[in-house]
XYZ file of N, CA and C in Angstrom:
552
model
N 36.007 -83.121 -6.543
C 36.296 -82.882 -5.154
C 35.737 -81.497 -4.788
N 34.839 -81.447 -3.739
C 34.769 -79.930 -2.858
C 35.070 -79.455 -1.963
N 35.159 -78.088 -1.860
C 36.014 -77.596 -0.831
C 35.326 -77.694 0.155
N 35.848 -78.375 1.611
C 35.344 -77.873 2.813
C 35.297 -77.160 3.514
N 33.564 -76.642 3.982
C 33.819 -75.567 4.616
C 34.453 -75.873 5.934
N 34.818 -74.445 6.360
C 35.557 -74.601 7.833
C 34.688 -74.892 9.312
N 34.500 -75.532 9.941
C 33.528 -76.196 10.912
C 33.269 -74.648 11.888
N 31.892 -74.306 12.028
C 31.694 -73.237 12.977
C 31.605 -74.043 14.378
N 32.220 -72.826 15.131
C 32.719 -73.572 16.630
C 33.958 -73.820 16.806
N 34.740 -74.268 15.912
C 36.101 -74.470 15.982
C 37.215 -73.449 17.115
N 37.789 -74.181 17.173
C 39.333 -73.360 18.096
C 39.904 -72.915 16.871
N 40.006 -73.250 16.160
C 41.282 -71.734 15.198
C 40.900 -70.606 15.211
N 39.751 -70.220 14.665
C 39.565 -68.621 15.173
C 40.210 -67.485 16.239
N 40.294 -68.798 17.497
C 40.591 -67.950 18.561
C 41.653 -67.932 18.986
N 43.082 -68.822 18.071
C 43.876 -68.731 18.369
C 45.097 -67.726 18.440
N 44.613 -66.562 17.355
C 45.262 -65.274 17.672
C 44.997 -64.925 18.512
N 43.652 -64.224 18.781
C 43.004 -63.516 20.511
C 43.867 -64.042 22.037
N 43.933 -65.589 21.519
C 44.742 -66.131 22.971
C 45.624 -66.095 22.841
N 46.607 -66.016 21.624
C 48.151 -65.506 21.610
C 48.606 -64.503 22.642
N 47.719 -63.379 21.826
C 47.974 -61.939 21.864
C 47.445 -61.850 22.996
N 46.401 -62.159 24.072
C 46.036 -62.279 25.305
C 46.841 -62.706 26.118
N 47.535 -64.110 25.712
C 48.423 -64.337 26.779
C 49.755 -63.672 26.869
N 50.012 -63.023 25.169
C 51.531 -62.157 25.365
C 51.483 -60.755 25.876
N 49.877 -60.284 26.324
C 49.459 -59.065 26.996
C 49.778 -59.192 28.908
N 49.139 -60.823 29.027
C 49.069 -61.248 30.278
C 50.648 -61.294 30.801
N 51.607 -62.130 30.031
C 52.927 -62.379 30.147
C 53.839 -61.255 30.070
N 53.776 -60.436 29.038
C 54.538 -58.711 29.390
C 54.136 -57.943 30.177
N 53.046 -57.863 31.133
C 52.707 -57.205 32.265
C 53.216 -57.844 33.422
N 52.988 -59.133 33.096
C 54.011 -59.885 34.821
C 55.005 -59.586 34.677
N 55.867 -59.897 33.651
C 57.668 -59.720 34.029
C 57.656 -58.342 33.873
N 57.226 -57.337 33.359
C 57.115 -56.102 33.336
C 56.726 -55.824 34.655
N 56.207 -55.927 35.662
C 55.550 -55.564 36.974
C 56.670 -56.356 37.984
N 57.905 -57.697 37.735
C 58.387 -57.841 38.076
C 60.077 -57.399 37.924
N 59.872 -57.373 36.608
C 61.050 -56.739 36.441
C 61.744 -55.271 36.624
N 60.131 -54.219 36.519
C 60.305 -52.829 36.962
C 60.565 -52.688 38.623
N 61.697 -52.158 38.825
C 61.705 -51.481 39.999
C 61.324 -50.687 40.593
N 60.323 -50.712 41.199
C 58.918 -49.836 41.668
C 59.394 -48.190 42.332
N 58.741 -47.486 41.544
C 59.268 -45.950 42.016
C 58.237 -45.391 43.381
N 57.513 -46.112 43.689
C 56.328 -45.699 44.654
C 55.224 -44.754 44.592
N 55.324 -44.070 43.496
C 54.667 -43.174 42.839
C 54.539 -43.169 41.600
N 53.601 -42.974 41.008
C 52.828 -42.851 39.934
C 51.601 -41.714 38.870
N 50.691 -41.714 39.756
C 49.545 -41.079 39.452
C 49.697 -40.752 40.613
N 49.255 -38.838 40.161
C 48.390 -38.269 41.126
C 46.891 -38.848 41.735
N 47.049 -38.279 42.565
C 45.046 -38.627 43.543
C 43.877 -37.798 42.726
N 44.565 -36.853 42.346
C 43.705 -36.323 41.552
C 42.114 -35.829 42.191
N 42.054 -35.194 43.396
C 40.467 -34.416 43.808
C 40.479 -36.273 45.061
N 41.518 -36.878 45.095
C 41.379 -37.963 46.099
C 42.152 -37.741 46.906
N 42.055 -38.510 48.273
C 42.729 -38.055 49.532
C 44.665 -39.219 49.209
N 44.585 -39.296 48.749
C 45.743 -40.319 48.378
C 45.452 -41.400 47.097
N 46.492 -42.093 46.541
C 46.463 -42.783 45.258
C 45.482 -43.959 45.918
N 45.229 -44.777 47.345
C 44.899 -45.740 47.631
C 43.018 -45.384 47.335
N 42.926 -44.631 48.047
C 41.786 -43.856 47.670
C 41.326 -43.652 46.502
N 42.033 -42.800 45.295
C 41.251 -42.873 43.823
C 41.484 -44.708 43.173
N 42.751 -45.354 43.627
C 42.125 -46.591 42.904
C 41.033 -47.221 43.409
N 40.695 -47.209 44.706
C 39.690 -48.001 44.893
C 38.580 -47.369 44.601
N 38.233 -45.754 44.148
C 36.845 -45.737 43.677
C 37.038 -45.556 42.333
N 38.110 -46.008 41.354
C 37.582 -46.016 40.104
C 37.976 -47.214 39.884
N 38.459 -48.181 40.812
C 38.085 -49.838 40.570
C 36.595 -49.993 40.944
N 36.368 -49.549 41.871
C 34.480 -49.334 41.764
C 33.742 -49.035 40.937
N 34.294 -47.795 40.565
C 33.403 -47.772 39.102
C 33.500 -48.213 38.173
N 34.459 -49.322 37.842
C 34.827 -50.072 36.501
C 33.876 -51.516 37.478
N 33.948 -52.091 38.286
C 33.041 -52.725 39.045
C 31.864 -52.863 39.067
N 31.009 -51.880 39.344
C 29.724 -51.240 38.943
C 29.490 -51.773 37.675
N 30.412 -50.817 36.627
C 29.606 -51.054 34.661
C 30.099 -52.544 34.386
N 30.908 -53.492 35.290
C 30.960 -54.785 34.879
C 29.671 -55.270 34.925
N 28.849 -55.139 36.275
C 27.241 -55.290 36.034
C 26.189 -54.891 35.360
N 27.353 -53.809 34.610
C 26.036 -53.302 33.617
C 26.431 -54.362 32.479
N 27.597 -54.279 32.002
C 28.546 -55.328 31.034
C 27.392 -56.469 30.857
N 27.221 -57.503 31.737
C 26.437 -58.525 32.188
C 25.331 -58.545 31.693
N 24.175 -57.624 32.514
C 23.140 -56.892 32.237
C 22.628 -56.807 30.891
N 23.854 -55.851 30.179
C 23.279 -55.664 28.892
C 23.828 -56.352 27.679
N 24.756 -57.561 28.057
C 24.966 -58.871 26.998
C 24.135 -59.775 27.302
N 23.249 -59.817 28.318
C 22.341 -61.029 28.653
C 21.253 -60.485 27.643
N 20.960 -59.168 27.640
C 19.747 -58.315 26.924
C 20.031 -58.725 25.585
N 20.913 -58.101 25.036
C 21.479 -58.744 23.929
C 21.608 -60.139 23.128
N 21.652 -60.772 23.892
C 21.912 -61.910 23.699
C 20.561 -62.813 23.718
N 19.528 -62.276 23.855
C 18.355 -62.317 24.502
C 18.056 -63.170 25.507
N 18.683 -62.951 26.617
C 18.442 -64.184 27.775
C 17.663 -63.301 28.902
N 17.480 -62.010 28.703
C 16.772 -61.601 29.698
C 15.265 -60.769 29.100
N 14.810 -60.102 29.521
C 13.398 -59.699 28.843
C 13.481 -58.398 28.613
N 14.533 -57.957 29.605
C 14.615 -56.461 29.474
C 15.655 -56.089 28.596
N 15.139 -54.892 27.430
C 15.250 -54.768 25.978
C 16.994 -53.323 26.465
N 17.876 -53.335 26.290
C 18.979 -52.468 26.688
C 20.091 -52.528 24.862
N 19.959 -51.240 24.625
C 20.397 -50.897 23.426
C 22.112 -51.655 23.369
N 22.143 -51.995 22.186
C 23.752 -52.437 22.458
C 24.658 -51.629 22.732
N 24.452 -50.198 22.010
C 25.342 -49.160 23.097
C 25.737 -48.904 23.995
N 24.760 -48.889 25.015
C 24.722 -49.415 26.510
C 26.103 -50.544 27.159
N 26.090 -51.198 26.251
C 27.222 -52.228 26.867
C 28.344 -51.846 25.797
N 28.160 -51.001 24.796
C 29.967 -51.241 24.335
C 30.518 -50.037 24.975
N 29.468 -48.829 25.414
C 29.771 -47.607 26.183
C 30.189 -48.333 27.881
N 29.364 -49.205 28.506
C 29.700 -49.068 29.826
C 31.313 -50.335 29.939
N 31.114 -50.937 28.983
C 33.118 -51.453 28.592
C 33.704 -50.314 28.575
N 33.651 -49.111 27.935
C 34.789 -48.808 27.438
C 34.899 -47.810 28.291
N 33.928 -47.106 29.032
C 33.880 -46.561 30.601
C 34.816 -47.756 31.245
N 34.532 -48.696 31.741
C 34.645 -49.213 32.941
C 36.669 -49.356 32.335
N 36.429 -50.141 31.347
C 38.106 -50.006 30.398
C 39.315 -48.908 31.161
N 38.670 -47.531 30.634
C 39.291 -46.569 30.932
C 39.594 -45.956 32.646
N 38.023 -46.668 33.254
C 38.323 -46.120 34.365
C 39.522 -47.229 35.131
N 39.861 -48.381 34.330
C 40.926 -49.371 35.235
C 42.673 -48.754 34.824
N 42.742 -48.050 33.669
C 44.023 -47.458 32.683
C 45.000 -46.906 34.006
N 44.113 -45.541 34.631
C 45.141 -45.495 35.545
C 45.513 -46.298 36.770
N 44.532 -47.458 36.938
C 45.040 -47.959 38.420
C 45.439 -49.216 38.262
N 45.775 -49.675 36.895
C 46.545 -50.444 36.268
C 47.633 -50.079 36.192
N 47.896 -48.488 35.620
C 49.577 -47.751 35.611
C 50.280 -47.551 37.114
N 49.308 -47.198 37.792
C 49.545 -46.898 39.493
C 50.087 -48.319 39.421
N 49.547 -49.001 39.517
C 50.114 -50.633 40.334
C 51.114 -51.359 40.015
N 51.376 -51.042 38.229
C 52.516 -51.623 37.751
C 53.445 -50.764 37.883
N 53.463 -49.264 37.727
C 54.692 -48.520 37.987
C 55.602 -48.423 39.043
N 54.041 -48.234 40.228
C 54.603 -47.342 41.268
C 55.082 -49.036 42.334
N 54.247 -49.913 42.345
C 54.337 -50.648 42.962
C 55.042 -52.213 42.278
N 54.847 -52.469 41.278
C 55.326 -54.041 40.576
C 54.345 -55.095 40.901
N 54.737 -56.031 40.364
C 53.960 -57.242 40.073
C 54.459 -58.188 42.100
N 53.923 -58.048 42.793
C 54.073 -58.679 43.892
C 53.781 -59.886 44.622
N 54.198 -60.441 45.364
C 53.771 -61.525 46.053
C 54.424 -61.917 47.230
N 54.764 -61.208 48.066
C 54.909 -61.769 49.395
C 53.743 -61.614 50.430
N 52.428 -61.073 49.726
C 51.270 -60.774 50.859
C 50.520 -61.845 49.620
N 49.896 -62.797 50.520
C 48.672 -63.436 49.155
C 47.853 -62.674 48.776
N 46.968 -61.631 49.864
C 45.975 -61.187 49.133
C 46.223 -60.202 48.156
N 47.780 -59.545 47.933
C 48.057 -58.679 46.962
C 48.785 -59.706 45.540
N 49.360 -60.887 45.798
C 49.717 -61.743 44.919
C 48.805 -62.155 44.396
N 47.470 -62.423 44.704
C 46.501 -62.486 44.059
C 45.955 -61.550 43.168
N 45.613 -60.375 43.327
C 45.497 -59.511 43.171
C 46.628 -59.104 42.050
N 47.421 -58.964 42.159
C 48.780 -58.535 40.766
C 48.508 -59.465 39.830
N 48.107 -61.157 39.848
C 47.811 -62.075 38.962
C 46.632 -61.668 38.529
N 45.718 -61.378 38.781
C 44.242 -61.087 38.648
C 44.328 -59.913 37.593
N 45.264 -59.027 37.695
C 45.455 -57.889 37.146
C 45.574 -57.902 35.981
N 46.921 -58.882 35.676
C 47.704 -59.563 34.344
C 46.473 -60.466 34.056
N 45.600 -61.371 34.491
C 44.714 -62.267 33.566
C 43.876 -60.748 33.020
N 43.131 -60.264 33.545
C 42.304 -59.488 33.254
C 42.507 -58.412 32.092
N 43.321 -58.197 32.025
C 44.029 -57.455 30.545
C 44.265 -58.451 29.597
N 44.594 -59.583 29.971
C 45.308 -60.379 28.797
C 43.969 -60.790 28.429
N 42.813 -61.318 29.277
C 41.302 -61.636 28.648
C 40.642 -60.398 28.194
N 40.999 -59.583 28.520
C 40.245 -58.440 27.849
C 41.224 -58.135 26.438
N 42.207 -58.284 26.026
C 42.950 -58.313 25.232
C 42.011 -59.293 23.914
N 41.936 -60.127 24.612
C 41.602 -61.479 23.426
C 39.807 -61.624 23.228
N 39.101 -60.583 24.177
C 37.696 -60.659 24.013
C 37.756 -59.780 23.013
N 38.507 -58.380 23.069
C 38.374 -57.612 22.241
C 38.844 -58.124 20.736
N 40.029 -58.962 20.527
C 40.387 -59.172 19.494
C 39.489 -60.603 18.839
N 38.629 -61.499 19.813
C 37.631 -62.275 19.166
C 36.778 -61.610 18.579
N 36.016 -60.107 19.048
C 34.950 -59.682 18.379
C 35.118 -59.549 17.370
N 36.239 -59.176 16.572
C 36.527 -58.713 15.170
C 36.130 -60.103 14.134
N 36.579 -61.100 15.116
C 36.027 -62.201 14.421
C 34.705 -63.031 14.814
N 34.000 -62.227 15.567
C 32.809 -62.959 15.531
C 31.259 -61.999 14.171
N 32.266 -61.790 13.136
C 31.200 -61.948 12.523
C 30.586 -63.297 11.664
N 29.285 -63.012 11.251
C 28.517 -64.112 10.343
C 29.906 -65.016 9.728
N 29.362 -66.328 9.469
C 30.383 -67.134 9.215
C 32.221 -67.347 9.536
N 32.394 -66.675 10.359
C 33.567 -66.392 11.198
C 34.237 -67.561 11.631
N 33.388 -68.535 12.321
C 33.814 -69.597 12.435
C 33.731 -69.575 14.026
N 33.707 -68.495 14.366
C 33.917 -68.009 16.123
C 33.094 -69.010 16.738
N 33.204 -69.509 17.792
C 32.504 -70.691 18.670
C 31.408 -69.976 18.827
N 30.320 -70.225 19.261
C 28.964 -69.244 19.753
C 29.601 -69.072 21.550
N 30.149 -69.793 22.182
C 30.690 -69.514 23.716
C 31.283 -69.123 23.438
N 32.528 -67.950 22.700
C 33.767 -67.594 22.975
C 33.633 -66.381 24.042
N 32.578 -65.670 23.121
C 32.392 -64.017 23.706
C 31.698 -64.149 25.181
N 30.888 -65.332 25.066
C 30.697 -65.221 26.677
C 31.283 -65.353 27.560
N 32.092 -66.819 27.343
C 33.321 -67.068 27.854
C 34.113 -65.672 28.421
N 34.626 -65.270 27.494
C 35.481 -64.334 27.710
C 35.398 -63.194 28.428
N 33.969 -62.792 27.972
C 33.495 -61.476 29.198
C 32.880 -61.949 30.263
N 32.852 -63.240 30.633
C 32.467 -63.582 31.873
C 34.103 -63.822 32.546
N 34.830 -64.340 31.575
C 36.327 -64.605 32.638
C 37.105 -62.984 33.020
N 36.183 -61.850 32.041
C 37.318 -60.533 32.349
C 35.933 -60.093 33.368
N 34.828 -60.013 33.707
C 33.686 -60.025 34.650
C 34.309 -60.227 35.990
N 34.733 -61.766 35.900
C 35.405 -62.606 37.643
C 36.555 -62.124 37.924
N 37.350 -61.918 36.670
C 38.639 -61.234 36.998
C 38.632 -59.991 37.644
N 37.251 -58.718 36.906
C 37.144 -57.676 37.804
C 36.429 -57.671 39.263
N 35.473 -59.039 39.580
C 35.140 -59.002 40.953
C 36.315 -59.185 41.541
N 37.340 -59.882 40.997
C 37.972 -60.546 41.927
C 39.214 -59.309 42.450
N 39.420 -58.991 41.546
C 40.165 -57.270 41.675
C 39.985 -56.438 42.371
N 38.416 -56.382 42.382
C 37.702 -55.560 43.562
C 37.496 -56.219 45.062
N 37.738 -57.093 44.575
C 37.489 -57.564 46.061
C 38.922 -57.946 46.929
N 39.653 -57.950 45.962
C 41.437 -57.972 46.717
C 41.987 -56.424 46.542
N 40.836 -55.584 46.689
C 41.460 -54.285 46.248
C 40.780 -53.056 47.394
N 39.413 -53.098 46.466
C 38.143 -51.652 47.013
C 38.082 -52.363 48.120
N 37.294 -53.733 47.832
C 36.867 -53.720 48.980
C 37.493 -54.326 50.340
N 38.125 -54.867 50.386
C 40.194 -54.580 51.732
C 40.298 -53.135 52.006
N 40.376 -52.315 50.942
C 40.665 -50.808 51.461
C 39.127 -49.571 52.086
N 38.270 -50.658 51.714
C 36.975 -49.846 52.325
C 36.691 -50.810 53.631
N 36.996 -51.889 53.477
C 36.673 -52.544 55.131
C 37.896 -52.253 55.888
N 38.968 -52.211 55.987
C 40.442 -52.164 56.634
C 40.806 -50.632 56.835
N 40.987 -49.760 55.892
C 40.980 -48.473 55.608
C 39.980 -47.560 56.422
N 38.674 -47.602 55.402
C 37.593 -47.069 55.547
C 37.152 -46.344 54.464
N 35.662 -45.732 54.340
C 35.539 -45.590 53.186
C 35.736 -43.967 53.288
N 37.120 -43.243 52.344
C 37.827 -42.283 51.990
C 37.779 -41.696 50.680
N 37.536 -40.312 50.230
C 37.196 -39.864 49.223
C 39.132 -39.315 48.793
């Protein structure tokens, strides 16, 4: 009798990543619902108010999502133009950091909401987007050689935390740059 190998492509691989993704996604909702919102959070920091610095460093995590794109298509070789892999694990972990505080702003100061859709959207969008970025990060560890990792997981995944950040930005920056105006 021989041992079989384990089928590449398979769903087991990824079934930690989506654990731990969805128990990232699920402790930020009841956490955002269950905290009683103090209204404050983060300073503005060199911004005219907190509404103001989240929406330009949801922009700039916005922005390096297109670089994100950009330079896994390069990578991946689907485009022609040659972009070092640095390039994309640097403009993640930029764009990462620049969402940290307006992720803390939203869950602290404000909670997980829904009596306005376009902000109930928006608070859900919030929680997927961590919990997929949770489980992209924890697939890579397993997408090495013989891993078993699907060849779609990683795309999958940084394309669903990609839509999650348009979609963020667009129930977010850009509401507060058309409605608002655009404020430093």
């Amino acid at each position: 009798m021989t041992a079989v190998e384990p089928r590449r492509g398979g769903l087991t691989p990824l079934l930690v990543p989506f654990l731990i993704g969805g128990l990232v996604m699920v402790a930020l909702g009841v956490y955002g619902r269950a905290h009683t919102p103090t209204g404050f959070a983060v300073g503005p920091a060199g911004f005219s108010g907190a509404l103001a610095m989240k929406s330009w460093l949801t922009t700039g995590a916005f922005v390096l999502a297109f670089v994100q794109v950009i330079s896994a298509l390069s990578m991946w070789g689907k485009i022609r133009i040659r972009i070092h892999p640095a390039v994309h694990r640097w403009s993640g972990r930029l764009a990462f950091v620049l969402t940290v505080p307006v992720a803390f702003h939203c869950l602290y100061a404000l909670g997980l909401q829904y009596d306005v859709p376009r902000v109930m959207i928006h608070s859900l969008l919030g929680c997927f987007f961590y919990g997929v970025f949770t489980a992209k990060l924890l697939a890579i560890s397993w997408s090495r050689p013989k891993s078993g990792l699907p060849g779609w997981a990683l795309p999958v995944l940084g394309g669903l935390a990609f839509t999650a950040l348009v979609g963020l930005w667009l129930t977010s920056s850009f509401w507060f740059f058309t409605t608002i105006g655009v404020k430093v």
